[in-house]
mmCIF file of C-alpha atoms and ligand atoms in Angstrom:
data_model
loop_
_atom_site.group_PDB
_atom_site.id
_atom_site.type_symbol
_atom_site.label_atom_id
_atom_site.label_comp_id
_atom_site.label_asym_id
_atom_site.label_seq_id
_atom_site.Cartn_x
_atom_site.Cartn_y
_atom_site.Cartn_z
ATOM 1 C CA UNK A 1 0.000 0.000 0.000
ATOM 2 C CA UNK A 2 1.237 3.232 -0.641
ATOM 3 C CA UNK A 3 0.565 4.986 2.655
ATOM 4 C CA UNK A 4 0.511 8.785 3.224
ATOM 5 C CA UNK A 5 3.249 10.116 5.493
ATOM 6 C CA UNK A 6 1.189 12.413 8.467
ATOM 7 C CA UNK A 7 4.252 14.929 8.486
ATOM 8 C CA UNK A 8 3.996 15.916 11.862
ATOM 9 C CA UNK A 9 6.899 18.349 11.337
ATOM 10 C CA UNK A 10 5.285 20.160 8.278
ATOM 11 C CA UNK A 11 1.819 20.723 10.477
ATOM 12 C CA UNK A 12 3.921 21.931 13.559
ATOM 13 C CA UNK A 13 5.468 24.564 11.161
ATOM 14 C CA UNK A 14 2.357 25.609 9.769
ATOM 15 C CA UNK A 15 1.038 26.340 13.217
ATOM 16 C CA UNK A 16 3.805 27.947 14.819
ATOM 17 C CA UNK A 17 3.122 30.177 11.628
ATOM 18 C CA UNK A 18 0.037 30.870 12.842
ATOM 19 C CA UNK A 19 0.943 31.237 16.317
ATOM 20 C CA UNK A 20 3.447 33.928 15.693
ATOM 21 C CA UNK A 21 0.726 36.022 13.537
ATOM 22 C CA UNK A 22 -1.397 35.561 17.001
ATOM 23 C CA UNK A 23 1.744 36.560 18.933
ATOM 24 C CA UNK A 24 2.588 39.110 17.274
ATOM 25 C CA UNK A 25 -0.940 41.302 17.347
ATOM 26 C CA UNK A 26 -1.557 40.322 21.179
ATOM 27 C CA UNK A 27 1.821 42.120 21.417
ATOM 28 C CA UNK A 28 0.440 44.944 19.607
ATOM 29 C CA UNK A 29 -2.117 45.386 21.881
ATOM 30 C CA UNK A 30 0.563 45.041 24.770
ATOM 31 C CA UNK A 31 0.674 41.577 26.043
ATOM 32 C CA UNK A 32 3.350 39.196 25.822
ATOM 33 C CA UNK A 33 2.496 35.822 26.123
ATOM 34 C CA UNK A 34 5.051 34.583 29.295
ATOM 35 C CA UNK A 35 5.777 30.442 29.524
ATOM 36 C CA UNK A 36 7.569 29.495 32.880
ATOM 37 C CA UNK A 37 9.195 26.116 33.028
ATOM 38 C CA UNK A 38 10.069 24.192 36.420
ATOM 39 C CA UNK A 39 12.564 22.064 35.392
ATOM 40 C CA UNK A 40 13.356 20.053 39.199
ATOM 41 C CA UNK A 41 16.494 17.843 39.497
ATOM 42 C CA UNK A 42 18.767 16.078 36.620
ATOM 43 C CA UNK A 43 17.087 13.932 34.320
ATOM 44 C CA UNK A 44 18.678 14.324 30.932
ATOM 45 C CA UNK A 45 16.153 13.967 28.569
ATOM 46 C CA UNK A 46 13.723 16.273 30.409
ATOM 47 C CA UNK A 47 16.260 19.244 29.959
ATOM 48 C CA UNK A 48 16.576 18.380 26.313
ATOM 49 C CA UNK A 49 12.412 18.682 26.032
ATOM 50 C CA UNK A 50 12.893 21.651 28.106
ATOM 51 C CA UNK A 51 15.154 23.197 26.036
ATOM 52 C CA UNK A 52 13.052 22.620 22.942
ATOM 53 C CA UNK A 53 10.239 24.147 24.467
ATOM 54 C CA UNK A 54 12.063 27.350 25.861
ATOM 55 C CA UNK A 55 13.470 27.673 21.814
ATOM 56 C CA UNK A 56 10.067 27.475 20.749
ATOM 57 C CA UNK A 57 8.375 30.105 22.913
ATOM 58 C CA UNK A 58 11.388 32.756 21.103
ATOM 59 C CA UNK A 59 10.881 31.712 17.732
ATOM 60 C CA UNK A 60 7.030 32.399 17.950
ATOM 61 C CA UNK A 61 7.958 35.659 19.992
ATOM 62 C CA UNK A 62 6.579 34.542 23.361
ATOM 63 C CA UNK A 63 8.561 35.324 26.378
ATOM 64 C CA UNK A 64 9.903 32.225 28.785
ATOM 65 C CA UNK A 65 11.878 31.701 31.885
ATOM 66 C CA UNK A 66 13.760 28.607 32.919
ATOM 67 C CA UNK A 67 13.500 27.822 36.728
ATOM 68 C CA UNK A 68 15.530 24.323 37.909
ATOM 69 C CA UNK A 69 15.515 23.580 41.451
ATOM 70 C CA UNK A 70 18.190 20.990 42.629
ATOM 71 C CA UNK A 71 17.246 17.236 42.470
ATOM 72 C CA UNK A 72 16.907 17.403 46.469
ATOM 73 C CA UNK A 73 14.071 19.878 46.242
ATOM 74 C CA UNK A 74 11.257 19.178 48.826
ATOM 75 C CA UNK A 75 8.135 19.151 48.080
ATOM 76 C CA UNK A 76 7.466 22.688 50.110
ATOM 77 C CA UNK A 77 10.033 24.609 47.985
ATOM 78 C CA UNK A 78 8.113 23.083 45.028
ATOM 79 C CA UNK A 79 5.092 24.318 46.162
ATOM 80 C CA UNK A 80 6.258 27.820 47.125
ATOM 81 C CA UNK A 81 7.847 28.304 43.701
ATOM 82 C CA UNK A 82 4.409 27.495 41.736
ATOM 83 C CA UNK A 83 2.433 29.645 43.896
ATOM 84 C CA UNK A 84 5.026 32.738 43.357
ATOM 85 C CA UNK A 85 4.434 32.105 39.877
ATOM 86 C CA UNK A 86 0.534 31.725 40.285
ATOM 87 C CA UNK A 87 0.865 35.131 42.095
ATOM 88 C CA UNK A 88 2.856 36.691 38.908
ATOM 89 C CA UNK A 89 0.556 38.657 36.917
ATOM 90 C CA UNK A 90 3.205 38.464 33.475
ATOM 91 C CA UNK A 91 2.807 34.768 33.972
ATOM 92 C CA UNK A 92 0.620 32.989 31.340
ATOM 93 C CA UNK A 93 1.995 29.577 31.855
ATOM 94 C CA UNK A 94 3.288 27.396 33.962
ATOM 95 C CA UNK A 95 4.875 24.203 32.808
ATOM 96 C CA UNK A 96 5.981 21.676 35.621
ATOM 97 C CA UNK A 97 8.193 19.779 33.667
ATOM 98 C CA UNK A 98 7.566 15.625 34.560
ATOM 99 C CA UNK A 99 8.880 13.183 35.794
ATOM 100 C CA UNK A 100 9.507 15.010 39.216
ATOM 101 C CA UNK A 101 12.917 14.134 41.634
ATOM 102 C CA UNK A 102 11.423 10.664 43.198
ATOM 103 C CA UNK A 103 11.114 12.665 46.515
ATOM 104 C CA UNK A 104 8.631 15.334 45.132
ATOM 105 C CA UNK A 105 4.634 14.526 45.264
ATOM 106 C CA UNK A 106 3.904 15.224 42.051
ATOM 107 C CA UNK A 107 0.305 15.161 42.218
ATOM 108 C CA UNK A 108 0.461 17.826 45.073
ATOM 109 C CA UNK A 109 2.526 19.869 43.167
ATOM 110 C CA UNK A 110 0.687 19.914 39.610
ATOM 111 C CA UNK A 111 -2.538 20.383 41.488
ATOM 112 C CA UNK A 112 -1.148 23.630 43.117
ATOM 113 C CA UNK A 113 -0.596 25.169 39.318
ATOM 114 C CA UNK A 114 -3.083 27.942 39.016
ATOM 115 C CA UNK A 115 -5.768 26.053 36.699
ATOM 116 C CA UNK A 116 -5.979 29.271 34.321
ATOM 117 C CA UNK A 117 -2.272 28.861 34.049
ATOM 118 C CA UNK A 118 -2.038 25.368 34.001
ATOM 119 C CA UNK A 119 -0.392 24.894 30.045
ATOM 120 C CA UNK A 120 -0.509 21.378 30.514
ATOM 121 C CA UNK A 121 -4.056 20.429 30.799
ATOM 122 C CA UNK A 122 -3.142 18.656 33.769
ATOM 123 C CA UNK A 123 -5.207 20.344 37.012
ATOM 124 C CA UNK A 124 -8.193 18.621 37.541
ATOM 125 C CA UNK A 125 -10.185 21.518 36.906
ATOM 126 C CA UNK A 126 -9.057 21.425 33.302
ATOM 127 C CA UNK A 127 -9.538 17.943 33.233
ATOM 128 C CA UNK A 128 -12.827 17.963 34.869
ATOM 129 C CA UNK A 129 -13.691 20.492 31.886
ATOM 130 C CA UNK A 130 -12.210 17.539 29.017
ATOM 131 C CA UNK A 131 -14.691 15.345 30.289
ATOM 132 C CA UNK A 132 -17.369 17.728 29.993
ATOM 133 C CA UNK A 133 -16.072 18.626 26.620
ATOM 134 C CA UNK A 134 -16.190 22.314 27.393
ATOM 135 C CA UNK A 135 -12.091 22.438 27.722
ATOM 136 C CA UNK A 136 -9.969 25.793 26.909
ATOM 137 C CA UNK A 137 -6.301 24.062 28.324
ATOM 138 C CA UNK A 138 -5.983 20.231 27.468
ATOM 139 C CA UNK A 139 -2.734 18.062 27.566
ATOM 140 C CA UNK A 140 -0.607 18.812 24.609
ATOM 141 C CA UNK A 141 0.405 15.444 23.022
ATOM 142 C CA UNK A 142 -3.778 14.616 22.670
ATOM 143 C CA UNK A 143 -4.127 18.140 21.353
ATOM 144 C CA UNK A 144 -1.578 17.617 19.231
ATOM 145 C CA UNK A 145 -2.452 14.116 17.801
ATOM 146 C CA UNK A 146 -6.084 15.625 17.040
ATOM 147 C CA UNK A 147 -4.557 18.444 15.043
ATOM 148 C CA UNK A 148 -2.501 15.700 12.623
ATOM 149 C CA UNK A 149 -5.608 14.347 12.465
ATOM 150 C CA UNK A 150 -7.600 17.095 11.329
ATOM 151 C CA UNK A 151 -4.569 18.978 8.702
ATOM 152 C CA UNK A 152 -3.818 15.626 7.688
ATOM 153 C CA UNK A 153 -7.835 15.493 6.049
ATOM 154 C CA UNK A 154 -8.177 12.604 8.364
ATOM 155 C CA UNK A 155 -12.437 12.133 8.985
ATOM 156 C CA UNK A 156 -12.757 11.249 12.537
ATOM 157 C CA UNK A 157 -16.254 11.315 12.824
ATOM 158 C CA UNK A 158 -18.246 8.302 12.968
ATOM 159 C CA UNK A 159 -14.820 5.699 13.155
ATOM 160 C CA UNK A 160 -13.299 3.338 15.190
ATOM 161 C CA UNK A 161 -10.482 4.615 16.876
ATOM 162 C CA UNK A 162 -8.569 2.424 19.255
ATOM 163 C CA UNK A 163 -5.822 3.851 21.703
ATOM 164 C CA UNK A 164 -2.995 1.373 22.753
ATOM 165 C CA UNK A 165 -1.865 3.105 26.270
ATOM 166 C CA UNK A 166 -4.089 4.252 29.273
ATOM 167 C CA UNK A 167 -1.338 7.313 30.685
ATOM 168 C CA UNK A 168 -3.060 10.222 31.882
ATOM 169 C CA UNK A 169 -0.511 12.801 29.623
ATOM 170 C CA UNK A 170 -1.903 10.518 26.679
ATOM 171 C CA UNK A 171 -3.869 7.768 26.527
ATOM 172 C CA UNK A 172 -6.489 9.001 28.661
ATOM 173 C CA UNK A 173 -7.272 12.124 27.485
ATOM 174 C CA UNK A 174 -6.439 11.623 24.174
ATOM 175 C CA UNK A 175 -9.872 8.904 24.263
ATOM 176 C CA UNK A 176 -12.023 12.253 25.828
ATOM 177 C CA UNK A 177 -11.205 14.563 22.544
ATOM 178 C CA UNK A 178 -11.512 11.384 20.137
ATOM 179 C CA UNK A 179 -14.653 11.116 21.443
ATOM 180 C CA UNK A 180 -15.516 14.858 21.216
ATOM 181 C CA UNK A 181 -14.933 14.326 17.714
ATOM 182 C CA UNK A 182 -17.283 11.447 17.263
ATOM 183 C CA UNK A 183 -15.313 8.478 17.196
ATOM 184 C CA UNK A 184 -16.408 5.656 18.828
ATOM 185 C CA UNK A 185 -12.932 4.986 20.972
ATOM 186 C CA UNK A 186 -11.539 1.839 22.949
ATOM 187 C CA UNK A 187 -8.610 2.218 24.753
ATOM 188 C CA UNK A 188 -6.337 -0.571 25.531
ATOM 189 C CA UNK A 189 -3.968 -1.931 28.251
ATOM 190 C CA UNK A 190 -1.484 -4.217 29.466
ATOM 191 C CA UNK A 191 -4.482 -6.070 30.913
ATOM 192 C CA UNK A 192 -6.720 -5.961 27.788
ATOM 193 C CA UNK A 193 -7.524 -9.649 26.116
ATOM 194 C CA UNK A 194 -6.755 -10.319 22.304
ATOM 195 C CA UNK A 195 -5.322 -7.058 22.209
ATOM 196 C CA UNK A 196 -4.650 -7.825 18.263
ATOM 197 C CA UNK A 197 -8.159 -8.110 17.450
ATOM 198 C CA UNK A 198 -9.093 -5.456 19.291
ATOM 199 C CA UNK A 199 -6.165 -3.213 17.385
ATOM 200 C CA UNK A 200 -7.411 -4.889 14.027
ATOM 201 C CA UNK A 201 -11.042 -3.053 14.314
ATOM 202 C CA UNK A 202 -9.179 0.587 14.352
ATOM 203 C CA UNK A 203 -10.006 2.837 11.519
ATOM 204 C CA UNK A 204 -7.911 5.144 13.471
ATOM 205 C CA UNK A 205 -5.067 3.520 15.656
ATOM 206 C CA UNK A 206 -3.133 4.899 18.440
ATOM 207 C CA UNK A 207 0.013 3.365 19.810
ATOM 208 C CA UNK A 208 1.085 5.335 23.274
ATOM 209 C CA UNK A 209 2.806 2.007 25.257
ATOM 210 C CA UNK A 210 6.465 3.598 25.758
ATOM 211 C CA UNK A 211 7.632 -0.055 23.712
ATOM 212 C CA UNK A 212 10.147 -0.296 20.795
ATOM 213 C CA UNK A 213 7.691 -1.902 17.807
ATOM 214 C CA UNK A 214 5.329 -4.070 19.640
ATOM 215 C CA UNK A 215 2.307 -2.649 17.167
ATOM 216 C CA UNK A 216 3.253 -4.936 14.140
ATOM 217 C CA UNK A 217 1.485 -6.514 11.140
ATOM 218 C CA UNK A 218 -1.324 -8.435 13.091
ATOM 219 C CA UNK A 219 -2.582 -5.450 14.595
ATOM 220 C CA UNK A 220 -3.408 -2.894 12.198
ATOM 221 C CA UNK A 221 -6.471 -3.037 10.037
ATOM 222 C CA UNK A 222 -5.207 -2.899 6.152
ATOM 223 C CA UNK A 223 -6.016 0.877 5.107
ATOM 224 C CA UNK A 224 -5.533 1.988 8.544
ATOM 225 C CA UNK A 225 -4.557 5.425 10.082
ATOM 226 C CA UNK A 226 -1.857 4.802 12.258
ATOM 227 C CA UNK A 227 -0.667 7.199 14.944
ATOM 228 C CA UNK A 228 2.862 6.344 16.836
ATOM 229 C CA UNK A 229 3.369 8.300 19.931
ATOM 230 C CA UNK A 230 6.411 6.142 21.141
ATOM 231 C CA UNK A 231 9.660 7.203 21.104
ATOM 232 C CA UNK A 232 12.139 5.077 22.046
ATOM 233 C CA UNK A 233 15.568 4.141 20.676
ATOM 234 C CA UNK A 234 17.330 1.238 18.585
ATOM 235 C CA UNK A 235 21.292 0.882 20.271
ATOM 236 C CA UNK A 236 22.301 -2.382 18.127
ATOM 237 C CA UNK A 237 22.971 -2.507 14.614
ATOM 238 C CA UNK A 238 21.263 -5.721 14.548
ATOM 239 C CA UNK A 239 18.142 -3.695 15.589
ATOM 240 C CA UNK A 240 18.549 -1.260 13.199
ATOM 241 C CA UNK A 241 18.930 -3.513 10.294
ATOM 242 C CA UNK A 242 16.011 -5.471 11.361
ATOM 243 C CA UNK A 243 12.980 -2.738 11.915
ATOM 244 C CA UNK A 244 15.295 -0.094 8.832
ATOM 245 C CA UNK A 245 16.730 -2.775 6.410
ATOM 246 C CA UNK A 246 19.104 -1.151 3.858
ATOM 247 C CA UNK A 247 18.374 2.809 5.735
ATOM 248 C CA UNK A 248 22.668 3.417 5.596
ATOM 249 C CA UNK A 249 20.892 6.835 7.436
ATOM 250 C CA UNK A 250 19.992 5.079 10.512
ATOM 251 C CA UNK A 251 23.041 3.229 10.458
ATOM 252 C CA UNK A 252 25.277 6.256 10.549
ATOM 253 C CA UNK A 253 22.924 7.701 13.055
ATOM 254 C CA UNK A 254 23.540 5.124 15.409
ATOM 255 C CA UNK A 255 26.949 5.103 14.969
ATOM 256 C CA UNK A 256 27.558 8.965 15.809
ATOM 257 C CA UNK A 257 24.853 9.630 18.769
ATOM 258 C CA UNK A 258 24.807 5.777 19.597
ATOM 259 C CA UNK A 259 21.244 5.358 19.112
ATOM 260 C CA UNK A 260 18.466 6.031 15.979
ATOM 261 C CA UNK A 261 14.786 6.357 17.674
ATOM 262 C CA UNK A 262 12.050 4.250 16.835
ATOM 263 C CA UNK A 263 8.215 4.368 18.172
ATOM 264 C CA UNK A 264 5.536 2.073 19.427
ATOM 265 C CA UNK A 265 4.937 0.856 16.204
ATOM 266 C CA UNK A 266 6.898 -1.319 13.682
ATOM 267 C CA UNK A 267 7.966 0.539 10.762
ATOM 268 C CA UNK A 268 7.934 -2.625 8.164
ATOM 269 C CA UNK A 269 4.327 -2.976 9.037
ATOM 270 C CA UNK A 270 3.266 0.092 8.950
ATOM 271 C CA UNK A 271 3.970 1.039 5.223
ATOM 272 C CA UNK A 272 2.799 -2.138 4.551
ATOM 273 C CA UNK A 273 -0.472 -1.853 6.005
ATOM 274 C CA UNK A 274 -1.683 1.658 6.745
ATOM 275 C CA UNK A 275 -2.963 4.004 4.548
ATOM 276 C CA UNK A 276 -1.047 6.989 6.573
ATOM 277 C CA UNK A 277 0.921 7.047 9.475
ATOM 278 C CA UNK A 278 3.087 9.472 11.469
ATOM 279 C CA UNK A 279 6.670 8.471 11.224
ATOM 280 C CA UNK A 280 9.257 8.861 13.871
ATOM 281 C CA UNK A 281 11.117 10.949 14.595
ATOM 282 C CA UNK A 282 8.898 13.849 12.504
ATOM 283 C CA UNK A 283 5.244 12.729 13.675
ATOM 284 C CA UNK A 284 3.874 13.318 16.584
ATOM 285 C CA UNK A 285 6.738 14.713 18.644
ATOM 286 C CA UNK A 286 6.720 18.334 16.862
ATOM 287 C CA UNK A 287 3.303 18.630 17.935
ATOM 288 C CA UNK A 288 3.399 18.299 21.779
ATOM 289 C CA UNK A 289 5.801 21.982 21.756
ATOM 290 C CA UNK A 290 3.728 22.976 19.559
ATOM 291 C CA UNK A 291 0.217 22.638 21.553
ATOM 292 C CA UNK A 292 2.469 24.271 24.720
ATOM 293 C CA UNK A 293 2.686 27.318 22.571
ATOM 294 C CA UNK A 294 -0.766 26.843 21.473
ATOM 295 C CA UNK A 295 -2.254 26.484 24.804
ATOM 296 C CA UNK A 296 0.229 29.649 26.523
ATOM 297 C CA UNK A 297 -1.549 31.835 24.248
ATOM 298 C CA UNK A 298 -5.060 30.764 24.987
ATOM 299 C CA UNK A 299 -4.306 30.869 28.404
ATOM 300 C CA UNK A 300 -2.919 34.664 27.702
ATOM 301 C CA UNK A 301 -6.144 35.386 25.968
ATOM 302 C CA UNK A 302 -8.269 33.841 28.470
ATOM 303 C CA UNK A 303 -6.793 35.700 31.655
ATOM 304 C CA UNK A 304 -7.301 39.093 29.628
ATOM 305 C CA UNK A 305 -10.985 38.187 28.725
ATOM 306 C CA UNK A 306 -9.381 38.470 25.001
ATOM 307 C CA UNK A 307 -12.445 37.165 22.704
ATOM 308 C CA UNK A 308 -12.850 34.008 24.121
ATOM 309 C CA UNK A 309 -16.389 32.741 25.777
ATOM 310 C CA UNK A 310 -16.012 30.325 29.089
HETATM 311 N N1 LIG B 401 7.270 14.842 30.421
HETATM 312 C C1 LIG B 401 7.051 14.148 29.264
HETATM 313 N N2 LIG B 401 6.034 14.688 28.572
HETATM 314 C C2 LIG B 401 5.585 15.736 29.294
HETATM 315 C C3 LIG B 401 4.537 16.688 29.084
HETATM 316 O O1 LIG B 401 3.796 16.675 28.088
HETATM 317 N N3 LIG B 401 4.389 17.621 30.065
HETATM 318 C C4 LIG B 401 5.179 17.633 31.165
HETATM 319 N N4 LIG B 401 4.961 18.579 32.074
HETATM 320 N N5 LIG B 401 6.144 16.782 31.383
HETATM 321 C C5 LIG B 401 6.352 15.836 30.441
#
């Protein structure tokens, strides 16, 4: 089959394109949208998201600031640090960036985000208000998946969509605005029987597990959209030459940086099978920034009254 490549990079573009036009006159009128990040402790990859998302805010011309308590941060000096930032009128946003030091309670802390700040969708105000479908701030990945959906002339409506992954950043909400849009949505678990028939229904299927390739052949309905949320990473050139036969690209990849990523889903199959799919890296992944960006400015808008009903 010759499937159509979602290009999750080419959508992100064309909506940071139209967030900087919204930037730019909200400016005009004299507010600057203003992202904070809590960045807490040392975890590698979360300062690399962090610093994607900091880059992004600039090149839309929002403003940003960085804060990154020590990995021994309590709780308390969590807490204190959101609420200064609730207090701050300049503040639009406020991103606590996950996963938390072990010693932090997360749950305490992102429920102490202001819920008209809260960029994540992740207060339960805001997710009280997904359920109800009347939602302004909603988590960014699910926002984001929606939007490939949508640019990528993708009917929703009316299908069966399936979701592989139950997390509350994805799965989980990402079901609520699937079936907003009129799909008719099952969402899946380690604990869900025949979990290859159940894929096999999808018009529209999601893979969100956090597992290199386990979505293969035998799960995906032939002329099925497939959407691959995973990212995880190939180290062995066996690897590589087994999900990327002949891709000299990946090889030299992994050779440099030691690693080529790869999502939930099995690339082989995928082409095979689907009629589009999001490929990794350039699929989903562009989107989540971009929904942060996307949601800051609603949530500047929203605190100013700017043109938006409740
Ligand atoms: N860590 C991984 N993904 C996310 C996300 O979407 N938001 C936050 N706050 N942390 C994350």
């Amino acid at each position: 089959m010759n499937a159509q490549i979602l290009n999750g990079t080419a959508i992100a573009a064309q909506i940071r394109q139209e967030l900087a036009r919204e930037t730019a006159a909200l400016a005009a009128a004299g507010t600057i949208p203003r992202l904070a990040v809590v960045l807490a402790g040392n975890n590698p990859a979360s300062a690399v998201y962090v610093r994607s998302k900091i880059k992004a805010c600039e090149e839309v011309g929002m403003a940003s600031e960085l804060h990154t308590p020590a990995e021994d941060v309590s709780t308390e000096a969590l807490l204190e640090l959101v609420q200064d930032l609730n207090r701050r009128p300049e503040v639009d946003g406020i991103l606590v960036q996950l996963p938390l030091p072990r010693q932090a309670a997360t749950r305490r802390v992102l429920d102490a985000v202001d819920p008209a700040k809260d960029v994540d969708g992740l207060h339960p105000v805001n997710l009280g208000k997904l359920i109800s479908g009347n939602h302004r701030l909603a988590p960014c990945t699910p926002l984001g998946i929606i939007q490939i959906l949508k640019r990528g002339g993708i009917e929703i409506a009316g299908k069966e969509a399936v979701v592989v992954g139950r997390s509350d950043l994805v799965g989980k909400p990402l079901g609520l605005l699937l079936l907003h849009e009129h799909a008719t949505v099952t969402i899946c678990h380690s604990r869900t029987r025949q979990l290859e028939a159940v894929c096999q229904r999808a018009d529209i299927l999601v893979a969100a597990i956090g597992q290199a390739a386990v979505i293969g052949e035998r799960h995906i309905k032939p002329g099925a959209v497939v959407i691959d949320v995973g990212t995880n990473r190939l180290t062995s050139a066996a690897e590589v030459e087994k999900y990327f036969p002949g891709d000299a690209q990946r090889l030299e990849q992994l050779e440099k940086r030691g690693a080529t990523p790869i999502g939930d889903v099995d690339p082989r199959a995928v082409r095979e099978r689907a009629s589009a799919f999001t490929p990794v890296p350039g699929g989903v992944g562009p989107l989540t920034v971009t929904m942060l960006l996307a949601n800051t400015l609603t949530a500047a808008r929203l605190r100013r009254g700017d043109g938006m009903t409740e």
